[in-house]
Every structure is written in C-alpha cells, then in structure tokens.
Amino acid sequence: MKVSVFGLGYVGCVSAACLASMGHEVIGVDVNQVKVDLVNDGKAPVVEERIGELIAEVVRTGALRATDDVREAITGSEVSLICVGTPSEPNGSLCTTYLERVTEQIGAALAEGARKGGRHTVVFRSTMLPGTCLNLLVPILEKAVGGTAGVDVGVAVNPEFLREGTSVRDFFDPPKTVIGELDPASGDAVLALYDGLPGEAFRVPVPTAEAIKYADNAFHGLKIGFANELGAVYRALGVDSHQVMDVFLADRKLNISPAYLRPGFAFGGSCLPKDLRSLVHAAQRADVSVPILSHVLPSNSDHLQRAVELVERTGKRRAGLFGLSFKPGTDDLRESPLVELAERLFGKGYDLKIYDANVSLSRLLGANREYIETRLPHLAQLLADSVEEVLEHAEVCLVGTRDPAVLAALPHGDGTVIVDLIHLPDAEARRAEPGYVGLAW
C-alpha cells in the first residue's frame, strides 16, 4: 500500500520504517526540516534499537522517503497515519493543537484534489481521549474536505503499543492490534497495513479504540506504583520484596489474570478491607508513604456512593435491593458492600425492601449476626420473602446478584428503573430500554 506518516517522532519514525520494511511505499511527513533531511539521508531522527539500520535499508531501496509537503504526501498515498504529539497542557488536559492542524491540512489537500483514484483513509495513531476523534477531529476533516467521513473519506483510530527502547520489536510482535473503525472499509484499510503480523486484531468502535490506550497505560502505571509501594513497605518490615513478588507473579489464576478486572460493584468481605487496613497501618507505623494502597478503600467507598447517587437522581423513594451477602451463594454479610449500600439508602429515608435467597435473619449466627445487628439493625423489617414482593414494592430496583430467580423476574420497559450493579447477562440489550442504568458501563 501507499502510506503517508505524519509526525516523525518515536511513533511515526518507527511506524514509517517498519511499514516500509514490510513492503509498503511510505512517505514520512514532518514540519521539522532537520528530521526530513535525516530520513532522506538514511538516518534516524530518534535514538532507538534497530531503527538506524532499518531506516538506512528502506531509504536505500526507495521504500521510504520524507517531505514537509502535505499535498505531496497525500498525492502519493492512499492511507495517512497521523502520529503527531499530544502533550499535556499545564492543567493536565490533552493538547490537541497538532492533531487539529494536521487534520485540517490533510482535509484541505484532499479537497484540492491531491488524492485521486479512490477514497483516502485518515488513521489517527496519536494517543487521544475518547470522543476526540468523533467530536473534534472528524468535524474538522469533514469541513476541510467538504464531504462526509466514512463515505467520502475513511477514518479510523489505530493506537500504538510501542515501548521506547524496544519499539521495533514491539511493532513486529505486537501484543494486539486495535482498530477503531468509523466504517468497515476504513477498518479494512488499516488491517491490510499489518497483514502478516502476529497477535489478535480487535475491530471496535472509535471511542473504544481511543480508550484502550489509556486503560493500558493507567494499568502499567498502577502496577509499577503498586510494586514499588509494596517494596518500600516490605523493606521497612525486613521482608525480601522480590521474593514476595516472585510468588505473587506465579499466581496466574487470580493475580496475573482477568480476575477482578471487570467493572462491577464495590468489593467487601472479611478479607480485602481488613487486610488493606492492616497493610496501610503497618506502612504508617514504619513511616512509609503509600498513596496508592492508602486510597484503595476510599476509592471503593466512592464507587459504592455512585450507586446511591444513581438512585437519588431518579427522584423515586421506593427502592428494592436484590442481593445482600458479600458473595453469591453465601449468607456472609461481614463488610458486604450491599449491606453498606442498604444502610446508606435506609439512612437517607428510602422505603427499602431487600431480597436475598440465602439470607434469613433467624439463621444468622455469631460474628455474622453481630455485624448485621450493628450495621443494619432494622434488617428484619426490610427483608422480603420473595422476588415478587420486592418488585411490587419498588419504583427503582438495584440488582446486586445473579440469582436466576431474580434475573428471570426482572421487568423490561414497564417504567421500573433498573440500577445494574453487576453488569447483568443481558446488559447490552437492556441499555436500549428506558429506565436501565449501569453503574459503570
């Protein structure tokens, strides 16, 4: 394919050289004449493993050249990858100035007829927040082109997952390929660029593709901070942190796995809250600052509060709660987030009914009974004997269980507000129904 790459920094330079080595005909574009000259001389404008030899080779064979002329690049290509920078503004917001400028330039070149003989596809590879492409850049492109994106000009988002220092290796052996496509033809054009590369390809809506890169980088930062905080605490306690993490990392069932990584309701139970408190307290006693670990429980509490606020926004006063125990299939109420939710709603004066097939006040014993008598002493008057009793009472239903009897009985489109705390099995279908509200989806 004939490809133009706008921006010859790390991402653009590596993308241009690697695509050229795969047999594509590539034109690099940059406003910095020094970078353009370096590439045309067969030299890399960035310091990176393997990139120098790769650029020298593809420039020598004629597969890669560079220019500062946007019209020339558009004339000589059918797909444009935009790899310009999106730095932070002083207040932390994303700077989209370079994205806007190059989008307008490409659109103007297309409007002037620079590209003939087929639809041009504009592919945004720069990191940008969800909504940037559709709400900001597509309108700029359509205005400049004088046409419709997805019809007259292709548009896609194709985030990169290249690590500086190993970016060439990462390009040829990617963890995944993500294509946010405005229309199937745009997605097809991007997929063809990477034909032959390993790894799974995901074709998703444009905002999803934008969001994935932030999910990845936020998690990478969280992992590093988590490991470093644990290391500092364990050093203070005289424990070999690397030995601990060797064992931690060996657990592929719960630790390094999809476990606990699906948005849902707040966590609770007899272990997680207690152990987090103990670990943070130990850090404080050792004068070790652990801002990540110390904010996990407050974050969890804030997430629970989101459910309360969703109920408040409905303006309704009769509420039903399905589920109460910490974990399905048990009657363990200790530090159950659903108990906390019931307590907050009851404390705000909501007329509340609760159904949990596994919870019977007469069967609660020991610490379990003591906990509920302390946190929710009015439980007896709130518990319902059946799903139907709650449904007859409630104007707004909060669903915190996957009990088959509850799922089968939940109404569809009858005016009852459904606040989904767990991502119901039919959540995608329910999204189109009036009254359905997902906690974090």
Short mmCIF file of C-alpha atoms in Angstrom, two decimals:
data_model
loop_
_atom_site.label_atom_id
_atom_site.label_comp_id
_atom_site.label_asym_id
_atom_site.label_seq_id
_atom_site.Cartn_x
_atom_site.Cartn_y
_atom_site.Cartn_z
CA MET A 1 0.00 0.00 0.00
CA LYS A 2 0.99 3.64 -0.38
CA VAL A 3 1.19 5.20 3.07
CA SER A 4 1.96 8.67 4.41
CA VAL A 5 3.03 9.03 8.05
CA PHE A 6 2.57 12.46 9.65
CA GLY A 7 4.99 13.16 12.50
CA LEU A 8 8.48 11.63 12.58
CA GLY A 9 8.97 11.33 16.33
CA TYR A 10 9.32 7.94 18.00
CA VAL A 11 5.94 6.54 16.95
CA GLY A 12 5.93 7.99 13.45
CA CYS A 13 9.55 7.18 12.68
CA VAL A 14 9.23 3.57 13.85
CA SER A 15 5.87 3.10 12.14
CA ALA A 16 7.16 4.52 8.85
CA ALA A 17 10.35 2.43 8.84
CA CYS A 18 8.64 -0.80 9.86
CA LEU A 19 5.80 -0.42 7.36
CA ALA A 20 8.34 0.30 4.62
CA SER A 21 10.26 -2.85 5.56
CA MET A 22 7.01 -4.83 5.17
CA GLY A 23 6.76 -3.80 1.53
CA HIS A 24 4.61 -0.68 1.75
CA GLU A 25 5.60 2.51 -0.08
CA VAL A 26 5.93 5.11 2.70
CA ILE A 27 6.26 8.88 2.77
CA GLY A 28 7.19 10.44 6.13
CA VAL A 29 5.95 13.98 6.77
CA ASP A 30 7.20 16.47 9.35
CA VAL A 31 7.33 20.24 9.78
CA ASN A 32 10.89 19.91 11.11
CA GLN A 33 13.19 20.07 8.10
CA VAL A 34 16.06 18.54 10.10
CA LYS A 35 14.04 15.35 10.62
CA VAL A 36 13.04 15.27 6.95
CA ASP A 37 16.66 15.63 5.84
CA LEU A 38 17.88 12.96 8.27
CA VAL A 39 15.39 10.43 6.96
CA ASN A 40 16.16 11.21 3.34
CA ASP A 41 19.85 10.72 4.17
CA GLY A 42 19.01 7.28 5.55
CA LYS A 43 19.49 8.33 9.17
CA ALA A 44 17.11 8.01 12.11
CA PRO A 45 15.87 11.21 13.78
CA VAL A 46 15.47 9.28 17.06
CA VAL A 47 17.73 7.02 19.10
CA GLU A 48 16.20 3.56 19.25
CA GLU A 49 17.35 -0.03 18.99
CA ARG A 50 17.48 -1.26 15.34
CA ILE A 51 15.88 1.86 13.90
CA GLY A 52 19.09 3.22 12.39
CA GLU A 53 19.81 0.13 10.31
CA LEU A 54 16.16 -0.22 9.34
CA ILE A 55 15.82 3.34 8.05
CA ALA A 56 19.09 3.11 6.16
CA GLU A 57 17.85 -0.03 4.41
CA VAL A 58 14.35 1.14 3.46
CA VAL A 59 15.61 4.54 2.27
CA ARG A 60 18.27 2.80 0.17
CA THR A 61 15.65 0.61 -1.51
CA GLY A 62 13.31 3.56 -2.08
CA ALA A 63 10.55 2.21 0.18
CA LEU A 64 10.77 5.27 2.46
CA ARG A 65 11.27 8.95 1.80
CA ALA A 66 10.36 12.11 3.70
CA THR A 67 8.90 15.53 2.91
CA ASP A 68 7.47 18.61 4.59
CA ASP A 69 4.86 18.99 1.82
CA VAL A 70 1.42 17.76 2.92
CA ARG A 71 -0.05 17.88 -0.59
CA GLU A 72 2.84 15.84 -1.98
CA ALA A 73 2.34 13.22 0.73
CA ILE A 74 -1.41 12.96 0.15
CA THR A 75 -0.92 12.76 -3.61
CA GLY A 76 1.42 9.83 -3.14
CA SER A 77 -0.60 7.82 -0.63
CA GLU A 78 -3.93 6.11 -0.06
CA VAL A 79 -3.67 5.85 3.74
CA SER A 80 -2.37 8.52 6.13
CA LEU A 81 -1.20 7.66 9.64
CA ILE A 82 -1.26 10.64 11.99
CA CYS A 83 1.45 10.23 14.65
CA VAL A 84 1.86 13.79 15.93
CA GLY A 85 2.33 14.54 19.61
CA THR A 86 -0.48 15.07 22.13
CA PRO A 87 1.37 16.57 25.11
CA SER A 88 -0.19 17.68 28.38
CA GLU A 89 -1.33 21.25 28.90
CA PRO A 90 -0.19 22.95 32.15
CA ASN A 91 -3.51 21.97 33.79
CA GLY A 92 -3.12 18.31 32.78
CA SER A 93 -5.57 18.39 29.88
CA LEU A 94 -4.68 16.94 26.50
CA CYS A 95 -3.19 19.29 23.91
CA THR A 96 -4.86 18.58 20.56
CA THR A 97 -3.36 21.52 18.66
CA TYR A 98 -1.09 19.40 16.45
CA LEU A 99 -3.86 16.88 15.77
CA GLU A 100 -6.25 19.63 14.71
CA ARG A 101 -3.66 21.30 12.50
CA VAL A 102 -2.62 18.18 10.59
CA THR A 103 -6.24 17.05 10.21
CA GLU A 104 -7.15 20.36 8.63
CA GLN A 105 -4.09 20.24 6.36
CA ILE A 106 -4.91 16.73 5.16
CA GLY A 107 -8.54 17.69 4.59
CA ALA A 108 -7.52 20.77 2.60
CA ALA A 109 -5.15 18.71 0.44
CA LEU A 110 -7.92 16.20 -0.25
CA ALA A 111 -10.36 18.99 -1.11
CA GLU A 112 -7.87 20.36 -3.63
CA GLY A 113 -7.86 17.02 -5.41
CA ALA A 114 -4.44 15.92 -4.23
CA ARG A 115 -5.67 12.34 -3.93
CA LYS A 116 -7.39 10.85 -6.99
CA GLY A 117 -8.48 7.36 -7.88
CA GLY A 118 -10.04 6.01 -4.71
CA ARG A 119 -11.06 7.01 -1.22
CA HIS A 120 -8.33 8.20 1.14
CA THR A 121 -8.28 6.84 4.70
CA VAL A 122 -7.09 9.01 7.61
CA VAL A 123 -5.83 6.95 10.53
CA PHE A 124 -5.20 8.56 13.92
CA ARG A 125 -2.38 6.79 15.72
CA SER A 126 -1.74 9.54 18.27
CA THR A 127 -2.96 8.95 21.83
CA MET A 128 -6.17 10.88 22.45
CA LEU A 129 -9.07 10.75 24.89
CA PRO A 130 -12.36 9.05 23.95
CA GLY A 131 -14.51 11.43 21.93
CA THR A 132 -11.61 13.39 20.45
CA CYS A 133 -11.85 11.78 17.03
CA LEU A 134 -15.62 11.87 16.52
CA ASN A 135 -16.38 15.13 18.32
CA LEU A 136 -13.35 17.23 17.38
CA LEU A 137 -11.30 15.83 14.51
CA VAL A 138 -13.99 14.35 12.25
CA PRO A 139 -15.88 17.70 12.06
CA ILE A 140 -12.61 19.46 11.19
CA LEU A 141 -11.87 16.89 8.49
CA GLU A 142 -15.37 17.00 7.03
CA LYS A 143 -15.37 20.78 6.89
CA ALA A 144 -11.98 20.87 5.18
CA VAL A 145 -12.81 18.08 2.73
CA GLY A 146 -16.34 19.27 2.07
CA GLY A 147 -17.63 15.72 2.43
CA THR A 148 -18.73 13.04 4.86
CA ALA A 149 -16.35 10.92 6.94
CA GLY A 150 -16.96 7.23 6.38
CA VAL A 151 -18.30 7.98 2.90
CA ASP A 152 -16.06 10.44 1.07
CA VAL A 153 -13.04 9.90 3.30
CA GLY A 154 -12.17 6.96 5.55
CA VAL A 155 -11.44 7.48 9.24
CA ALA A 156 -10.02 5.11 11.84
CA VAL A 157 -8.18 5.18 15.15
CA ASN A 158 -5.23 2.81 15.48
CA PRO A 159 -3.43 3.27 18.84
CA GLU A 160 0.16 2.09 19.12
CA PHE A 161 1.60 -0.14 21.83
CA LEU A 162 5.30 0.59 21.32
CA ARG A 163 7.73 0.86 24.21
CA GLU A 164 10.67 3.19 23.76
CA GLY A 165 13.81 1.07 23.63
CA THR A 166 12.02 -1.95 22.16
CA SER A 167 9.62 -0.25 19.75
CA VAL A 168 10.84 -2.00 16.59
CA ARG A 169 10.49 -5.40 18.25
CA ASP A 170 7.08 -4.38 19.59
CA PHE A 171 5.93 -3.32 16.12
CA PHE A 172 6.73 -6.68 14.59
CA ASP A 173 5.48 -8.66 17.59
CA PRO A 174 2.57 -6.59 18.95
CA PRO A 175 0.53 -7.60 21.99
CA LYS A 176 -2.57 -6.77 19.93
CA THR A 177 -3.74 -4.65 17.03
CA VAL A 178 -6.64 -2.31 17.78
CA ILE A 179 -8.66 -0.69 15.02
CA GLY A 180 -11.38 1.78 15.84
CA GLU A 181 -13.30 1.96 12.59
CA LEU A 182 -15.80 4.58 11.51
CA ASP A 183 -16.98 2.18 8.81
CA PRO A 184 -15.87 -1.33 7.68
CA ALA A 185 -13.93 -0.07 4.66
CA SER A 186 -11.80 2.17 6.89
CA GLY A 187 -11.09 -0.79 9.17
CA ASP A 188 -10.19 -2.97 6.18
CA ALA A 189 -7.61 -0.41 5.02
CA VAL A 190 -5.90 -0.35 8.43
CA LEU A 191 -5.96 -4.13 8.83
CA ALA A 192 -4.27 -4.52 5.45
CA LEU A 193 -1.32 -2.44 6.69
CA TYR A 194 -0.44 -5.07 9.30
CA ASP A 195 -1.11 -8.17 7.24
CA GLY A 196 1.18 -10.96 8.40
CA LEU A 197 1.91 -9.60 11.89
CA PRO A 198 1.14 -11.85 14.88
CA GLY A 199 -1.27 -11.06 17.70
CA GLU A 200 -5.03 -10.72 17.83
CA ALA A 201 -6.72 -7.87 15.95
CA PHE A 202 -9.70 -6.10 17.53
CA ARG A 203 -12.08 -4.08 15.37
CA VAL A 204 -14.06 -1.85 17.70
CA PRO A 205 -15.96 1.48 17.74
CA VAL A 206 -13.75 4.55 17.51
CA PRO A 207 -14.17 5.71 21.17
CA THR A 208 -13.32 2.21 22.40
CA ALA A 209 -10.03 2.28 20.49
CA GLU A 210 -9.20 5.68 21.98
CA ALA A 211 -10.00 4.42 25.49
CA ILE A 212 -7.95 1.21 25.28
CA LYS A 213 -4.62 3.03 25.20
CA TYR A 214 -5.49 4.92 28.40
CA ALA A 215 -6.61 1.70 30.11
CA ASP A 216 -3.27 0.11 29.22
CA ASN A 217 -1.10 2.99 30.36
CA ALA A 218 -3.07 3.65 33.55
CA PHE A 219 -2.73 -0.02 34.48
CA HIS A 220 1.00 -0.05 33.69
CA GLY A 221 1.50 2.97 35.92
CA LEU A 222 -0.65 1.41 38.65
CA LYS A 223 1.35 -1.84 38.51
CA ILE A 224 4.67 -0.03 38.84
CA GLY A 225 3.41 2.14 41.70
CA PHE A 226 1.84 -0.88 43.43
CA ALA A 227 5.05 -2.90 43.23
CA ASN A 228 7.19 0.00 44.42
CA GLU A 229 4.92 0.77 47.38
CA LEU A 230 4.91 -2.88 48.44
CA GLY A 231 8.69 -2.95 48.09
CA ALA A 232 9.05 0.08 50.35
CA VAL A 233 6.73 -1.40 52.99
CA TYR A 234 8.35 -4.83 52.94
CA ARG A 235 11.84 -3.35 53.11
CA ALA A 236 10.78 -1.49 56.26
CA LEU A 237 9.38 -4.74 57.67
CA GLY A 238 12.53 -6.70 56.82
CA VAL A 239 10.94 -8.80 54.08
CA ASP A 240 12.54 -9.57 50.69
CA SER A 241 10.07 -7.87 48.32
CA HIS A 242 11.43 -9.61 45.22
CA GLN A 243 10.90 -12.97 46.85
CA VAL A 244 7.33 -11.96 47.66
CA MET A 245 6.68 -10.81 44.09
CA ASP A 246 8.17 -13.99 42.61
CA VAL A 247 5.44 -15.92 44.38
CA PHE A 248 2.81 -13.25 43.64
CA LEU A 249 3.58 -13.36 39.91
CA ALA A 250 3.45 -17.15 39.80
CA ASP A 251 -0.27 -17.00 40.55
CA ARG A 252 -1.86 -16.88 37.10
CA LYS A 253 -5.31 -17.79 38.38
CA LEU A 254 -6.07 -14.68 40.42
CA ASN A 255 -3.13 -12.24 40.36
CA ILE A 256 -1.87 -12.11 36.77
CA SER A 257 -5.16 -12.92 35.09
CA PRO A 258 -8.53 -11.42 34.09
CA ALA A 259 -9.76 -11.94 37.67
CA TYR A 260 -11.15 -8.77 39.30
CA LEU A 261 -10.62 -6.66 36.18
CA ARG A 262 -14.23 -6.33 35.01
CA PRO A 263 -16.06 -3.19 36.14
CA GLY A 264 -18.71 -4.12 38.71
CA PHE A 265 -19.77 -3.25 42.24
CA ALA A 266 -17.57 -2.37 45.20
CA PHE A 267 -15.53 -5.10 46.92
CA GLY A 268 -16.05 -6.20 50.51
CA GLY A 269 -15.99 -9.30 52.69
CA SER A 270 -13.94 -10.45 55.61
CA CYS A 271 -10.52 -10.31 53.91
CA LEU A 272 -9.86 -7.50 51.44
CA PRO A 273 -10.91 -4.48 53.55
CA LYS A 274 -9.33 -5.86 56.73
CA ASP A 275 -6.01 -6.73 55.10
CA LEU A 276 -5.74 -3.45 53.25
CA ARG A 277 -6.28 -1.57 56.52
CA SER A 278 -3.64 -3.66 58.26
CA LEU A 279 -1.08 -3.19 55.50
CA VAL A 280 -1.63 0.58 55.33
CA HIS A 281 -1.42 0.81 59.14
CA ALA A 282 1.86 -1.13 59.10
CA ALA A 283 3.21 1.28 56.48
CA GLN A 284 2.20 4.28 58.57
CA ARG A 285 3.89 2.84 61.66
CA ALA A 286 7.05 2.36 59.60
CA ASP A 287 6.79 5.95 58.27
CA VAL A 288 6.38 4.70 54.70
CA SER A 289 4.10 6.74 52.44
CA VAL A 290 1.79 4.51 50.37
CA PRO A 291 -0.60 6.84 48.49
CA ILE A 292 -1.85 4.11 46.15
CA LEU A 293 -2.55 1.49 48.79
CA SER A 294 -3.99 4.04 51.23
CA HIS A 295 -6.51 5.24 48.63
CA VAL A 296 -7.86 1.83 47.59
CA LEU A 297 -10.51 1.72 50.32
CA PRO A 298 -11.59 5.37 49.79
CA SER A 299 -11.85 4.61 46.05
CA ASN A 300 -14.01 1.61 46.85
CA SER A 301 -16.26 3.73 49.07
CA ASP A 302 -16.62 6.35 46.33
CA HIS A 303 -17.66 3.63 43.88
CA LEU A 304 -20.36 2.46 46.29
CA GLN A 305 -21.55 6.06 46.64
CA ARG A 306 -22.07 6.19 42.86
CA ALA A 307 -24.85 3.63 43.28
CA VAL A 308 -26.53 5.79 45.93
CA GLU A 309 -26.31 8.82 43.65
CA LEU A 310 -27.87 6.90 40.76
CA VAL A 311 -30.87 6.18 42.97
CA GLU A 312 -31.04 9.81 44.13
CA ARG A 313 -31.13 11.04 40.53
CA THR A 314 -34.27 9.03 39.80
CA GLY A 315 -36.27 11.09 42.29
CA LYS A 316 -38.08 7.92 43.38
CA ARG A 317 -38.42 6.86 47.03
CA ARG A 318 -39.48 3.20 46.97
CA ALA A 319 -36.39 1.09 46.38
CA GLY A 320 -35.77 -2.63 46.08
CA LEU A 321 -32.38 -4.30 46.56
CA PHE A 322 -31.65 -7.76 45.18
CA GLY A 323 -28.69 -9.31 46.96
CA LEU A 324 -27.23 -8.60 50.39
CA SER A 325 -24.47 -11.09 51.16
CA PHE A 326 -20.83 -10.40 50.40
CA LYS A 327 -20.64 -13.21 47.83
CA PRO A 328 -23.36 -15.12 45.93
CA GLY A 329 -24.27 -18.49 47.40
CA THR A 330 -23.38 -17.49 50.96
CA ASP A 331 -25.03 -15.68 53.84
CA ASP A 332 -21.82 -13.88 54.84
CA LEU A 333 -22.75 -10.27 55.50
CA ARG A 334 -19.49 -9.11 57.06
CA GLU A 335 -18.37 -5.91 55.32
CA SER A 336 -20.67 -6.69 52.42
CA PRO A 337 -20.85 -3.63 50.15
CA LEU A 338 -24.54 -4.40 49.62
CA VAL A 339 -25.15 -4.09 53.36
CA GLU A 340 -23.35 -0.74 53.27
CA LEU A 341 -25.48 0.30 50.30
CA ALA A 342 -28.67 -0.71 52.12
CA GLU A 343 -27.53 1.21 55.20
CA ARG A 344 -26.89 4.38 53.20
CA LEU A 345 -30.23 4.19 51.40
CA PHE A 346 -32.14 3.45 54.61
CA GLY A 347 -30.31 6.29 56.36
CA LYS A 348 -31.43 8.66 53.61
CA GLY A 349 -35.04 7.74 54.23
CA TYR A 350 -35.70 5.44 51.30
CA ASP A 351 -38.58 2.98 51.65
CA LEU A 352 -36.44 -0.13 51.12
CA LYS A 353 -37.20 -3.80 50.53
CA ILE A 354 -34.41 -6.40 50.24
CA TYR A 355 -34.40 -9.92 48.85
CA ASP A 356 -31.55 -12.41 49.13
CA ALA A 357 -32.44 -16.10 48.92
CA ASN A 358 -29.52 -17.03 51.18
CA VAL A 359 -30.15 -14.53 53.96
CA SER A 360 -32.58 -15.30 56.76
CA LEU A 361 -32.34 -13.36 59.99
CA SER A 362 -33.22 -16.43 62.04
CA ARG A 363 -30.27 -18.35 60.61
CA LEU A 364 -27.60 -15.67 61.11
CA LEU A 365 -25.13 -16.66 63.83
CA GLY A 366 -22.04 -15.39 65.63
CA ALA A 367 -19.98 -12.62 64.06
CA ASN A 368 -22.29 -12.55 61.07
CA ARG A 369 -25.35 -11.76 63.23
CA GLU A 370 -23.40 -9.32 65.39
CA TYR A 371 -22.23 -7.44 62.30
CA ILE A 372 -25.69 -7.02 60.83
CA GLU A 373 -27.21 -6.01 64.17
CA THR A 374 -24.60 -3.25 64.39
CA ARG A 375 -24.75 -2.02 60.80
CA LEU A 376 -28.37 -2.67 59.81
CA PRO A 377 -30.45 -3.32 62.95
CA HIS A 378 -33.72 -2.85 61.04
CA LEU A 379 -32.95 -5.73 58.66
CA ALA A 380 -35.92 -7.81 59.83
CA GLN A 381 -38.41 -5.20 58.62
CA LEU A 382 -36.56 -4.72 55.33
CA LEU A 383 -36.22 -8.35 54.24
CA ALA A 384 -38.77 -9.64 51.75
CA ASP A 385 -39.77 -13.28 51.33
CA SER A 386 -39.85 -13.28 47.56
CA VAL A 387 -38.64 -11.55 44.41
CA GLU A 388 -42.23 -10.62 43.60
CA GLU A 389 -42.68 -8.81 46.92
CA VAL A 390 -39.74 -6.53 46.12
CA LEU A 391 -40.90 -5.92 42.54
CA GLU A 392 -44.42 -5.00 43.67
CA HIS A 393 -42.95 -2.50 46.14
CA ALA A 394 -40.10 -0.90 44.19
CA GLU A 395 -40.02 2.00 41.76
CA VAL A 396 -36.26 1.55 41.44
CA CYS A 397 -34.54 -1.83 41.70
CA LEU A 398 -30.85 -2.26 42.46
CA VAL A 399 -29.56 -5.61 41.20
CA GLY A 400 -26.53 -6.95 43.06
CA THR A 401 -26.99 -10.68 42.43
CA ARG A 402 -27.10 -13.13 39.54
CA ASP A 403 -29.67 -15.32 41.26
CA PRO A 404 -31.54 -16.98 38.33
CA ALA A 405 -34.90 -16.35 40.01
CA VAL A 406 -34.13 -12.62 40.20
CA LEU A 407 -32.84 -12.39 36.64
CA ALA A 408 -35.89 -14.20 35.28
CA ALA A 409 -38.29 -11.88 37.11
CA LEU A 410 -36.70 -8.50 36.31
CA PRO A 411 -39.14 -6.42 34.25
CA HIS A 412 -38.47 -4.97 30.83
CA GLY A 413 -39.64 -1.48 29.92
CA ASP A 414 -42.52 -1.20 32.40
CA GLY A 415 -41.30 2.04 33.98
CA THR A 416 -39.31 0.39 36.75
CA VAL A 417 -35.81 1.80 36.98
CA ILE A 418 -33.16 -0.93 36.97
CA VAL A 419 -29.84 0.06 38.53
CA ASP A 420 -27.42 -2.67 37.42
CA LEU A 421 -24.57 -3.13 39.91
CA ILE A 422 -23.07 -6.30 38.40
CA HIS A 423 -23.37 -5.99 34.59
CA LEU A 424 -26.35 -8.26 34.01
CA PRO A 425 -26.06 -11.03 31.40
CA ASP A 426 -28.45 -9.08 29.15
CA ALA A 427 -26.96 -5.67 29.96
CA GLU A 428 -26.19 -4.86 26.31
CA ALA A 429 -29.81 -5.47 25.28
CA ARG A 430 -31.18 -3.58 28.31
CA ARG A 431 -29.16 -0.47 27.50
CA ALA A 432 -31.70 0.44 24.86
CA GLU A 433 -34.58 0.17 27.34
CA PRO A 434 -35.84 3.24 29.22
CA GLY A 435 -35.06 3.04 32.91
CA TYR A 436 -31.95 0.86 32.70
CA VAL A 437 -28.83 2.35 34.31
CA GLY A 438 -25.44 0.64 34.54
CA LEU A 439 -23.20 1.52 37.47
CA ALA A 440 -20.01 1.87 35.41
CA TRP A 441 -20.95 0.94 31.84
#
